[in-house]
XYZ file of C-alpha atoms in Angstrom:
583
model
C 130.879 97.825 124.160
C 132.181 95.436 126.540
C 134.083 92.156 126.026
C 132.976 88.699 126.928
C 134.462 86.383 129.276
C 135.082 84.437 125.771
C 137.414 87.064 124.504
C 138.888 87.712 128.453
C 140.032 83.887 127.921
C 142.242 84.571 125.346
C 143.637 87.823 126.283
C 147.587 86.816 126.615
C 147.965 87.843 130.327
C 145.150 85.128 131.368
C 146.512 82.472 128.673
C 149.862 82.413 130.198
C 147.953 81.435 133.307
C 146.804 78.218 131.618
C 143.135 78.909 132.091
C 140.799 75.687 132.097
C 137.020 76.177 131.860
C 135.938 74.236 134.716
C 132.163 75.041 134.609
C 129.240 77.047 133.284
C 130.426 77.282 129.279
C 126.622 78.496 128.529
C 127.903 81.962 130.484
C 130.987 82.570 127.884
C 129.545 85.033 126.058
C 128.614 87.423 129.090
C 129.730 91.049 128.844
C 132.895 91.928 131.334
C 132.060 95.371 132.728
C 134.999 95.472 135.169
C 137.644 92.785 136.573
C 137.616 92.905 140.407
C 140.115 90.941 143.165
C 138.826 89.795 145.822
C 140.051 87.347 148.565
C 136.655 87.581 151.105
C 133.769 85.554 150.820
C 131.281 88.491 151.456
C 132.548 90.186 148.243
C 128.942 90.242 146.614
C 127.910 92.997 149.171
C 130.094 95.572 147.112
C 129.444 94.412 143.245
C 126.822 95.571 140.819
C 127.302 92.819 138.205
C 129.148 92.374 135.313
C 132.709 91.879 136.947
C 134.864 89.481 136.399
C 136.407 88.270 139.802
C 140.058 87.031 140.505
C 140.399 85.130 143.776
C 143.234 82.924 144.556
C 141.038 81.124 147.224
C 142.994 81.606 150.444
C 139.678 82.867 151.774
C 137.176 80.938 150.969
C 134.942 78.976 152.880
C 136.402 75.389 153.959
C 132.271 73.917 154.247
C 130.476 73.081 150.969
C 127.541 75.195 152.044
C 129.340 77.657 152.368
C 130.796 77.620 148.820
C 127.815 77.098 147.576
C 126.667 80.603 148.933
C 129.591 81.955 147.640
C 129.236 81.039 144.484
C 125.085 81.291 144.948
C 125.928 85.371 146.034
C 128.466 85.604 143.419
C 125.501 84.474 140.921
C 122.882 86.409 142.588
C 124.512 90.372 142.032
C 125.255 89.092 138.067
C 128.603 88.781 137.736
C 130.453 88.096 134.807
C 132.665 84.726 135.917
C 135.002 83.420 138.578
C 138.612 82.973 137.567
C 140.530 80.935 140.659
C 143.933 80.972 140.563
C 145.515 77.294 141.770
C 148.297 77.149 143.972
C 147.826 78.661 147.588
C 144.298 77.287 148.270
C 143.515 74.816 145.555
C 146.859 72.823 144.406
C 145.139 70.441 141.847
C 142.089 72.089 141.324
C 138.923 74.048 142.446
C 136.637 71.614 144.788
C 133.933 69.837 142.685
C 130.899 71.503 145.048
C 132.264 74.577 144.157
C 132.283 73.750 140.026
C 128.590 72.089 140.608
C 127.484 75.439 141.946
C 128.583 77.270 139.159
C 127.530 75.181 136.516
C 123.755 74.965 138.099
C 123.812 79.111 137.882
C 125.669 78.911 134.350
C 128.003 81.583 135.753
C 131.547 80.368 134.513
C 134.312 79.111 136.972
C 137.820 79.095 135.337
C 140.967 77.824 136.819
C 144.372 79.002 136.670
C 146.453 76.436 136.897
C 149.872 78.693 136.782
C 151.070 81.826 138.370
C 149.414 84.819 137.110
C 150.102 88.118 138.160
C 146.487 89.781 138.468
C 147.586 93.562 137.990
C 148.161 92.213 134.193
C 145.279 90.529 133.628
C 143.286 93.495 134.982
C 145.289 96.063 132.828
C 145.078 93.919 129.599
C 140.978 93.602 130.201
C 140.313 97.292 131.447
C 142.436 98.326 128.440
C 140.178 96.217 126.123
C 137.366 98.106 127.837
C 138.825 101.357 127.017
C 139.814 100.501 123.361
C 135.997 99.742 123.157
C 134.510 102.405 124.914
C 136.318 104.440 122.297
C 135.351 102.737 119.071
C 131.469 102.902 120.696
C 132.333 106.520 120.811
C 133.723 107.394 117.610
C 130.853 105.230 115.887
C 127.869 107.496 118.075
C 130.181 110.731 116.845
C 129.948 109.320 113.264
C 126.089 108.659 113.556
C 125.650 112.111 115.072
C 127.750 113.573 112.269
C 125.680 112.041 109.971
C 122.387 112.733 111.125
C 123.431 116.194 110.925
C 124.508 116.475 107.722
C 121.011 115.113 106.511
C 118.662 117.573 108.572
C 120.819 120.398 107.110
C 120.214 118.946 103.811
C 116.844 118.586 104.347
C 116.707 114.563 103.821
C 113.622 113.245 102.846
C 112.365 110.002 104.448
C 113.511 107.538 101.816
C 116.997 108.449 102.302
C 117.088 108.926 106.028
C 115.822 105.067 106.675
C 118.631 104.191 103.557
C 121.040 105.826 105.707
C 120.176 103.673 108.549
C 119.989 100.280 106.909
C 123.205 101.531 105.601
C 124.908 102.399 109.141
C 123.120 99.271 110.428
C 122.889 97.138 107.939
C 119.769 95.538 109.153
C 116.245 96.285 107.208
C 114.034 99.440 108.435
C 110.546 100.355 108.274
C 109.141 103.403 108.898
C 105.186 103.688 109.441
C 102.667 105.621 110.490
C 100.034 105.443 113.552
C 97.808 103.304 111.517
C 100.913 100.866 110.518
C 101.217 101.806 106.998
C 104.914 101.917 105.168
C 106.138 105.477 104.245
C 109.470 104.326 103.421
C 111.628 101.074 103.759
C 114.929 99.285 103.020
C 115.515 95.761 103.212
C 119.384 95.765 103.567
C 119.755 93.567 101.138
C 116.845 91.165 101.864
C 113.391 90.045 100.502
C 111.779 92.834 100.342
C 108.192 91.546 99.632
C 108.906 88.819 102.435
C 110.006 92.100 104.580
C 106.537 93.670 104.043
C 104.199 90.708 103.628
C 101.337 91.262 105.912
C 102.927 94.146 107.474
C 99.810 95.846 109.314
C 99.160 92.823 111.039
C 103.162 92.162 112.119
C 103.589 95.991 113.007
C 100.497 95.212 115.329
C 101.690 92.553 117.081
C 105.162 94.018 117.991
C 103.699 96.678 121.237
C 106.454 97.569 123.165
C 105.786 99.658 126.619
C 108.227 103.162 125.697
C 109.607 105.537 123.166
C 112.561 102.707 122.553
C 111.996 99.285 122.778
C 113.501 96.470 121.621
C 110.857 93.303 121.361
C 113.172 89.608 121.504
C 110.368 87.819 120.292
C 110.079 89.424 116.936
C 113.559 91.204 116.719
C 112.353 94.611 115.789
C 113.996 97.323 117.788
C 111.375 100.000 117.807
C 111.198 103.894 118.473
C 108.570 106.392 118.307
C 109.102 108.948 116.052
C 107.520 112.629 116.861
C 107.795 116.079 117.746
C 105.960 119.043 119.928
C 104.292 116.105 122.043
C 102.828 115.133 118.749
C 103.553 111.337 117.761
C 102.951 109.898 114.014
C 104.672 107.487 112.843
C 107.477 104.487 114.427
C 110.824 103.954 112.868
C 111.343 99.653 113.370
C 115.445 98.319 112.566
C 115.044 93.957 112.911
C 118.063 93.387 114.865
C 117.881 89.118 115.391
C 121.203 89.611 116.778
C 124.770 88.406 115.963
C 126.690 90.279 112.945
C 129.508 93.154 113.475
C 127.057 94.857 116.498
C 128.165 92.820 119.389
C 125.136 92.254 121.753
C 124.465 93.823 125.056
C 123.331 90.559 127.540
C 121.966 91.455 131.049
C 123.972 90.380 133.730
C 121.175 89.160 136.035
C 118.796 87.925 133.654
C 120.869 86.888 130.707
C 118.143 88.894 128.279
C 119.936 89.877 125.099
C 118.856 93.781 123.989
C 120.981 95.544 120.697
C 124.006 97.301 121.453
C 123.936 101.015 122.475
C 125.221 102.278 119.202
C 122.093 100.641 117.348
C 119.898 102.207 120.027
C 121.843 105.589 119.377
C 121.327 105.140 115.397
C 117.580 104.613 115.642
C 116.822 107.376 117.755
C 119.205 110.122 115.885
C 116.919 109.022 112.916
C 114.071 109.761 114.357
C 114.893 112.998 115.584
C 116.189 113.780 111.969
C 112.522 112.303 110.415
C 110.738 114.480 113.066
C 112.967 117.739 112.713
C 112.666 116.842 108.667
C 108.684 117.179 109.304
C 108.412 120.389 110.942
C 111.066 122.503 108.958
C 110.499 121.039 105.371
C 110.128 123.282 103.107
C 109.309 123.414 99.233
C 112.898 122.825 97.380
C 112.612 126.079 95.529
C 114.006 128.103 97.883
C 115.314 131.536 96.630
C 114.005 131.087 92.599
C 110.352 130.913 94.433
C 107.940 133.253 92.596
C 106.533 135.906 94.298
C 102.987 133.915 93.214
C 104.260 131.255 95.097
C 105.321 133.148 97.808
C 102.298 135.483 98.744
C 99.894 131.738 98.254
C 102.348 129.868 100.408
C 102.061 132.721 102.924
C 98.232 132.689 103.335
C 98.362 129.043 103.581
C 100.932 128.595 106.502
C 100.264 132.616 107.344
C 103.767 133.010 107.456
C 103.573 136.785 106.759
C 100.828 139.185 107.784
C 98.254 139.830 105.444
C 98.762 143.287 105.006
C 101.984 142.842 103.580
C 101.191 140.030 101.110
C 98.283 142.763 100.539
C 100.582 145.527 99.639
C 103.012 143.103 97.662
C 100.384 141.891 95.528
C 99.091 145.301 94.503
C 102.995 145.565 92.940
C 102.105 143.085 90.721
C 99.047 144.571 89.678
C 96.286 142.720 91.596
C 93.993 144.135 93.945
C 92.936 141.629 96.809
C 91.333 143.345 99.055
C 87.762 144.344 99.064
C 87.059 141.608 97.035
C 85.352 138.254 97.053
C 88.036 135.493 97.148
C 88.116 131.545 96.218
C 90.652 129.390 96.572
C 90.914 126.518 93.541
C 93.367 123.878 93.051
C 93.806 121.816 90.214
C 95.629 117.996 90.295
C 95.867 115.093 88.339
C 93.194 112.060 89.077
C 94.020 109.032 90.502
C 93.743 107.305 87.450
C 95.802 110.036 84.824
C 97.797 107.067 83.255
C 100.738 109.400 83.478
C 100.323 109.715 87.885
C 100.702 106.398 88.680
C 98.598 104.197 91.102
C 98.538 107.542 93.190
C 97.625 110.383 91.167
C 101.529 111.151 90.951
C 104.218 110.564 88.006
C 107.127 108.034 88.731
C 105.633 106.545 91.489
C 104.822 109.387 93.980
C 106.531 112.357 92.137
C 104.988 113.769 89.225
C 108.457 115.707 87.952
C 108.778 119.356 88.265
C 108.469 119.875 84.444
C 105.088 118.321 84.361
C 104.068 120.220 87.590
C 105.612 123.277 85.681
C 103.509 122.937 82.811
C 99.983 122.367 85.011
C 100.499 125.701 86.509
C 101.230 127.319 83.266
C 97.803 125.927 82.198
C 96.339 127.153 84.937
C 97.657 130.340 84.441
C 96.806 130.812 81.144
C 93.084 129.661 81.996
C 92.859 132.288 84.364
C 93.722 135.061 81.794
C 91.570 133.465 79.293
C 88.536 133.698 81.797
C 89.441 137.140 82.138
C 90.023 136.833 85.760
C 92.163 137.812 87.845
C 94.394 136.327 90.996
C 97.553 134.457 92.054
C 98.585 131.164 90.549
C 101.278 128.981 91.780
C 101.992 125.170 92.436
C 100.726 124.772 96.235
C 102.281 121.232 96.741
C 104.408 118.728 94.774
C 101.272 117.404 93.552
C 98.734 120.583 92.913
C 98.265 123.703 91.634
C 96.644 126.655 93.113
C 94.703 130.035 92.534
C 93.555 132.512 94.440
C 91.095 134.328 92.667
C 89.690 138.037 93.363
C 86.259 138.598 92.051
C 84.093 141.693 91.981
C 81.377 140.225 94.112
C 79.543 136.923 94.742
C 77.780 136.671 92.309
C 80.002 136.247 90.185
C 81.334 133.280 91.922
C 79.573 130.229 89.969
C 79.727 132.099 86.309
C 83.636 132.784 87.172
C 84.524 129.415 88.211
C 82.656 127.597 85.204
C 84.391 129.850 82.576
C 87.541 129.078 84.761
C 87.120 124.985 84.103
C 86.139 125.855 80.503
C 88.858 127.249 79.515
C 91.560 125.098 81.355
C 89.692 122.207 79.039
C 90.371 124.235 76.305
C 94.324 124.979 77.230
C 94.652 120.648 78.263
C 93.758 118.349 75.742
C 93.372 115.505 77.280
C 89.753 116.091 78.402
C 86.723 113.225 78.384
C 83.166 113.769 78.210
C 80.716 115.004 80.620
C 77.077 114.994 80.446
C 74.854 118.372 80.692
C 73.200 116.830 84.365
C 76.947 116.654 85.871
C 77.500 119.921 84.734
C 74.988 121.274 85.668
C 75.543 119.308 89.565
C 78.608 121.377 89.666
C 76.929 124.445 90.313
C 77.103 126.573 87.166
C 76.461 125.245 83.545
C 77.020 128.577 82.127
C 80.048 129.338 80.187
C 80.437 125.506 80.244
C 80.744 123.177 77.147
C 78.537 120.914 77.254
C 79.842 117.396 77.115
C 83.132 118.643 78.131
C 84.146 117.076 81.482
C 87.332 117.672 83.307
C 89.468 114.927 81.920
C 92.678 113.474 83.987
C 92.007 116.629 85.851
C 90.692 117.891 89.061
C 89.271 121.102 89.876
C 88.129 121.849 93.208
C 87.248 125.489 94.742
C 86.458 126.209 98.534
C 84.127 128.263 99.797
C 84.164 131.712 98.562
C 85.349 134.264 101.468
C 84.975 138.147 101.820
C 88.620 138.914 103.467
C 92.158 138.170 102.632
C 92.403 136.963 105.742
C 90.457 134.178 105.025
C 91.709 133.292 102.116
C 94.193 130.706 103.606
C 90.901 129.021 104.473
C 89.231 128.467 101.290
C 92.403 127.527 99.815
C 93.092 124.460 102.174
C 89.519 123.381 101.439
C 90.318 123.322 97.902
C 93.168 121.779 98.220
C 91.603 119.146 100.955
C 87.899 118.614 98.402
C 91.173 118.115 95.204
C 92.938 115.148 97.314
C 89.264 113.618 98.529
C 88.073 113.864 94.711
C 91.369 112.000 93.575
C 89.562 108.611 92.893
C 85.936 109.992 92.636
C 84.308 108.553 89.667
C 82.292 111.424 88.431
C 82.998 113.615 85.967
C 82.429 116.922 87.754
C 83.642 120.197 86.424
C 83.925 121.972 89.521
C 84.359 119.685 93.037
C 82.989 121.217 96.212
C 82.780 120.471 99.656
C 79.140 119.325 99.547
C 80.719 116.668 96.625
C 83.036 114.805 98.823
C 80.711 113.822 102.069
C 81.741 112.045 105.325
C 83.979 109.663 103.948
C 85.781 112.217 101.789
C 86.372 114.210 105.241
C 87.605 111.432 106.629
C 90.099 110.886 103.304
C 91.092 114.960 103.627
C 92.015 114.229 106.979
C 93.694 110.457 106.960
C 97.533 111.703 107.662
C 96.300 113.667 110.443
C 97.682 112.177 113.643
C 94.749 112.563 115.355
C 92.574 111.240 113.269
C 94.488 107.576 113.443
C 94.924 107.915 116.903
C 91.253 108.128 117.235
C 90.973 105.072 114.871
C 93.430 103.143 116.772
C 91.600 104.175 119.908
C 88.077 103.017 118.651
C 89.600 100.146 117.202
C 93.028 99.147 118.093
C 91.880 96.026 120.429
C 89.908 94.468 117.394
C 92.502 94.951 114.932
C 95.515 93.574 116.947
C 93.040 90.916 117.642
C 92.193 89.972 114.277
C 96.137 90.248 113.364
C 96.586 87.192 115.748
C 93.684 85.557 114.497
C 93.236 86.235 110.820
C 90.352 83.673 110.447
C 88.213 85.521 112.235
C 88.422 88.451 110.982
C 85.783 90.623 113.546
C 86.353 93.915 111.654
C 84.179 92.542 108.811
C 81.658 91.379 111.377
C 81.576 94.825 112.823
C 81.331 96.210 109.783
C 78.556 94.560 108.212
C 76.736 94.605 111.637
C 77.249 98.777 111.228
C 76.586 99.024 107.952
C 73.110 97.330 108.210
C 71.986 100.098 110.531
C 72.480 97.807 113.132
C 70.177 94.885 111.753
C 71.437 92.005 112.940
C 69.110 89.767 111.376
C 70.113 91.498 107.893
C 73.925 91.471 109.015
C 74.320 88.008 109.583
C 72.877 87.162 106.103
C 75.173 90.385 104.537
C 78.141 88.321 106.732
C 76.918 85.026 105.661
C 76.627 83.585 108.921
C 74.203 81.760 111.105
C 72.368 84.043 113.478
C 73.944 82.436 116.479
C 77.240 82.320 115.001
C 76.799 86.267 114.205
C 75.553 87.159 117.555
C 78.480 85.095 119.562
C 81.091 87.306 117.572
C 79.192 90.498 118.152
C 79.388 89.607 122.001
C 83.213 88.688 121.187
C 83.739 92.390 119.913
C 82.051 93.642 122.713
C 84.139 92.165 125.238
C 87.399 93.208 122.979
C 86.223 96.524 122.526
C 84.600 97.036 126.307
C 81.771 98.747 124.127
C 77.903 98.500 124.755
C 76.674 97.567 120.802
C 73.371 98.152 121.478
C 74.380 101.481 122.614
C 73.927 104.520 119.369
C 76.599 106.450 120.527
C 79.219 103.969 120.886
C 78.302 102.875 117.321
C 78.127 105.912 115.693
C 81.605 106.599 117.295
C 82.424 103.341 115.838
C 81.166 103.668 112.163
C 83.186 107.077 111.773
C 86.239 104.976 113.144
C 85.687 102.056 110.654
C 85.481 104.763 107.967
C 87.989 106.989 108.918
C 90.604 102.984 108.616
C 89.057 102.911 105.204
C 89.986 106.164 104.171
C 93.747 105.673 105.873
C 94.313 102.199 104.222
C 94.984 101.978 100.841
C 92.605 100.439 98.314
């Protein structure tokens, strides 16, 4: 925002004085906050750094020492530069003490070696101050502007960090709490050199508040977050230089990005944050009323009495009945989802989502059951479905899978003992499996007002079952264990705050020393029930060798290993970082 004693220089007011640098040409590029006269030697008493001062001399010290602590003061509050007009003090030029004093505090000392009438130099500079205070201004307006433009449109992520390289022009990351990429752009550069070992650069870069900028690495970081609830950081590298002049610290001469950059980082967050809590599916006003009345005992946006009353209009009777809540996605491994279990690289296209939930819906009639279908997500499908008892819970969900294999071709065999492990058989093919499909149910529920319940489950056992290798018909809760908890729940903020709690010493440890790599030692030492005879052979290591890094971890962790609890808290954190990483 401000201009340096560089750009003062050749401001035409100060040129016409004939300026010579005389000393400290390492301190050009300091920022000018203000241009101050001053003929008194105690001046420093009443600056706050980052003036300029104009003195023609007359009082000065005549002693060197005490020009030196004049110049030593001057130094000391952070001023900008001393500009010393020749002619009633100093006829041929400023003494040489005085020059040596500035050039060993790399504060710079600049002569005028003609008449120069200050009140011009001052206008021309607070002018240039003015002029920039109102470009800084127009640019923050223009950020704000569009920031707002892209929570109204409901932005996604991708495009709000594209907006910001954009504004920027510098590359941006945006992670979560376990210091994975949700969405980047390299502004132009390498982006595989941008993300090359990311977890363990993101680690290393641990600034102390919401916005930091870290000089050793160049990242200018923010924490991004809403409701007191943090998840994710939003990192712009900022090495410095280009069209964003620098700010520079007047006292310590540390270089931090200008205010605008700091501005543009944190709008975006607030837009990324705000974009979290309000988002919405895209349908808006076409939504079915399926959609609607499932979407409203899943976020329980409406009371239940309503959706109640609106779903007998359509013909279906939800209360007094047993309910279950099943959703239906593609597997990991559907050749048309991608490396993630969605189409096109993490969106599966509304026409193919279209047609799942017309499958589903046609299964459901074809079962001769009855309930509400809809797509739940971007990814899934769901169904509520109202049965006349329990009973009827395991013979209505296998005739619900059997005929959804019969409506998508694409199914692969099953045997009879998988189908069987489902909890059913009957009404099921046998040797029919559930092809690039998933179906999971939740647990069955006697109230509408639990139905929200056993549809997250479903949904939650559906996204855990994603890369599960069997072939079950029907996926339960029982199906997916610990780990597959731990996978349900690996965007929860919590959940990686916990992991980077348990663990968050060790890995920013092994991210400075990759050699090492203690996390495997840990793991191997849990994962042999805490044999560490048997983990130093799983580890290939030498006993002694295994037990000096176990005492390493200890003393990086502050944990007792011998101790159960702390190890059991320990393996569900190690888990919990496999479930969150990707494989």
């Amino acid at each position: 925002m401000f201009p340096t004693v560089r750009e003062v220089l050749a401001l035409g007011p100060v040129r016409h004085g004939a300026p010579r640098l005389v000393a400290g040409e390492a301190g050009l590029d300091r920022p000018v906050r203000w241009v101050h006269v001053a003929e008194v030697p105690d001046i420093a008493t009443l600056l706050r750094g980052g003036e300029l001062v104009l003195t023609t001399g007359i009082g000065l010290p005549g002693a060197d020492a005490g020009l030196r602590a004049f110049i030593g003061d001057l130094a000391g509050v952070g001023v900008s530069g001393l500009v010393v007009e020749l002619g009633r003090r100093y006829h041929t030029g400023v003494p040489r003490v005085m020059a040596a004093a500035a050039e060993r505090h790399g504060m710079p000392l600049v002569e005028l070696r003609r008449a120069t009438p200050f009140v011009r130099v001052t206008e021309a500079v607070h002018a240039l101050i003015v002029d920039a205070q109102l470009t800084e201004l127009r640019a923050t307006e223009e950020i704000h502007q569009r920031f707002t433009e892209l929570s109204v449109e409901g932005a996604d992520p991708g495009e709000v960090v594209r907006q910001v390289a954009e504004l920027s022009g510098c590359p941006v990351v945006l992670e979560n709490l376990s210091r994975q990429v949700l969405a980047y752009d390299p502004a132009r550069e390498n982006a595989e050199l941008l993300l090359d070992g990311w977890e363990q650069h993101s680690r290393r870069i641990q600034p102390a508040g919401r916005t930091v900028y870290d000089p050793d690495s160049g990242w200018l970081v923010t924490t991004v977050g809403a409701r007191g609830e943090d998840w994710g950081r939003l990192l712009l590298r900022w090495p410095g230089g280009g069209e964003w002049s620098s700010v520079r610290d007047a006292v310590t001469g540390a270089v931090s990005p200008p205010t605008r950059l700091t501005i543009l980082v944190e709008r975006a967050a607030s837009t990324l944050a705000l974009g979290r809590l309000i988002r919405r599916d895209a349908e808006g006003l076409e939504r079915q009323i399926h959609r609607t009345l499932l979407t409203a005992l899943l976020d329980r946006s409406r009371p239940v009495d309503e959706v109640a009353l609106r779903a007998r209009g359509l013909g279906l009777v939800l209360e007094r009945r047993h309910l279950v809540g099943v959703v239906v996605r593609h597997r990991a491994d559907d050749p048309e989802s991608g490396p993630t279990g969605t189409g096109n690289g993490g969106d599966p296209g509304p026409a193919r989502l279209r047609d799942l939930a017309e499958a589903v819906g046609q299964a459901v009639r074809e079962a001769n059951l009855t309930g509400l279908t809809s797509a739940v997500d971007d990814q899934a499908v769901g169904t509520l479905l109202a049965l006349p008892d329990p009973a009827a819970e395991d013979r209505a969900l296998a005739s619900f899978a059997a005929a959804l294999r019969r409506t998508r071709p694409e199914s692969r065999p099953a045997d009879v003992a998988s189908i069987r492990a489902a909890g059913g058989g009957r009404g099921v093919e046998p040797g029919r499996g559930a092809g690039g499909l998933i179906i999971a149910a939740g647990a069955g529920v006697g109230s509408l007002r639990e139905a929200g319940r056993s549809l997250i489950e479903a949904r939650q056992v559906a996204e855990a079952a994603r890369n599960d290798r069997r072939d079950l018909p029907i996926f339960r809760l029982p199906h997916v264990g610990l780990a597959g908890l731990l996978h349900l729940l690996r965007d929860e903020p919590r959940l990686q705050t916990f992991v980077e709690r348990e663990l968050g010493a060790l890995l920013v440890y092994d991210a400075q020393h990759p050699r090492e790599h203690l996390l495997g030692t840990l793991r191997a030492y849990l994962e042999q029930g805490r044999n560490k005879s048997a983990a130093a052979s799983a580890a290939h290591l030498s006993r002694p060798a295994f037990y000096e890094r176990l005492a390493r971890i200890g003393r990086i962790l502050d944990v007792d290993l011998d101790s159960v609890d702390a190890c059991l808290s320990l393996h569900v954190a190690l888990l919990a970082l496999t479930a969150i990483r990707p494989s």
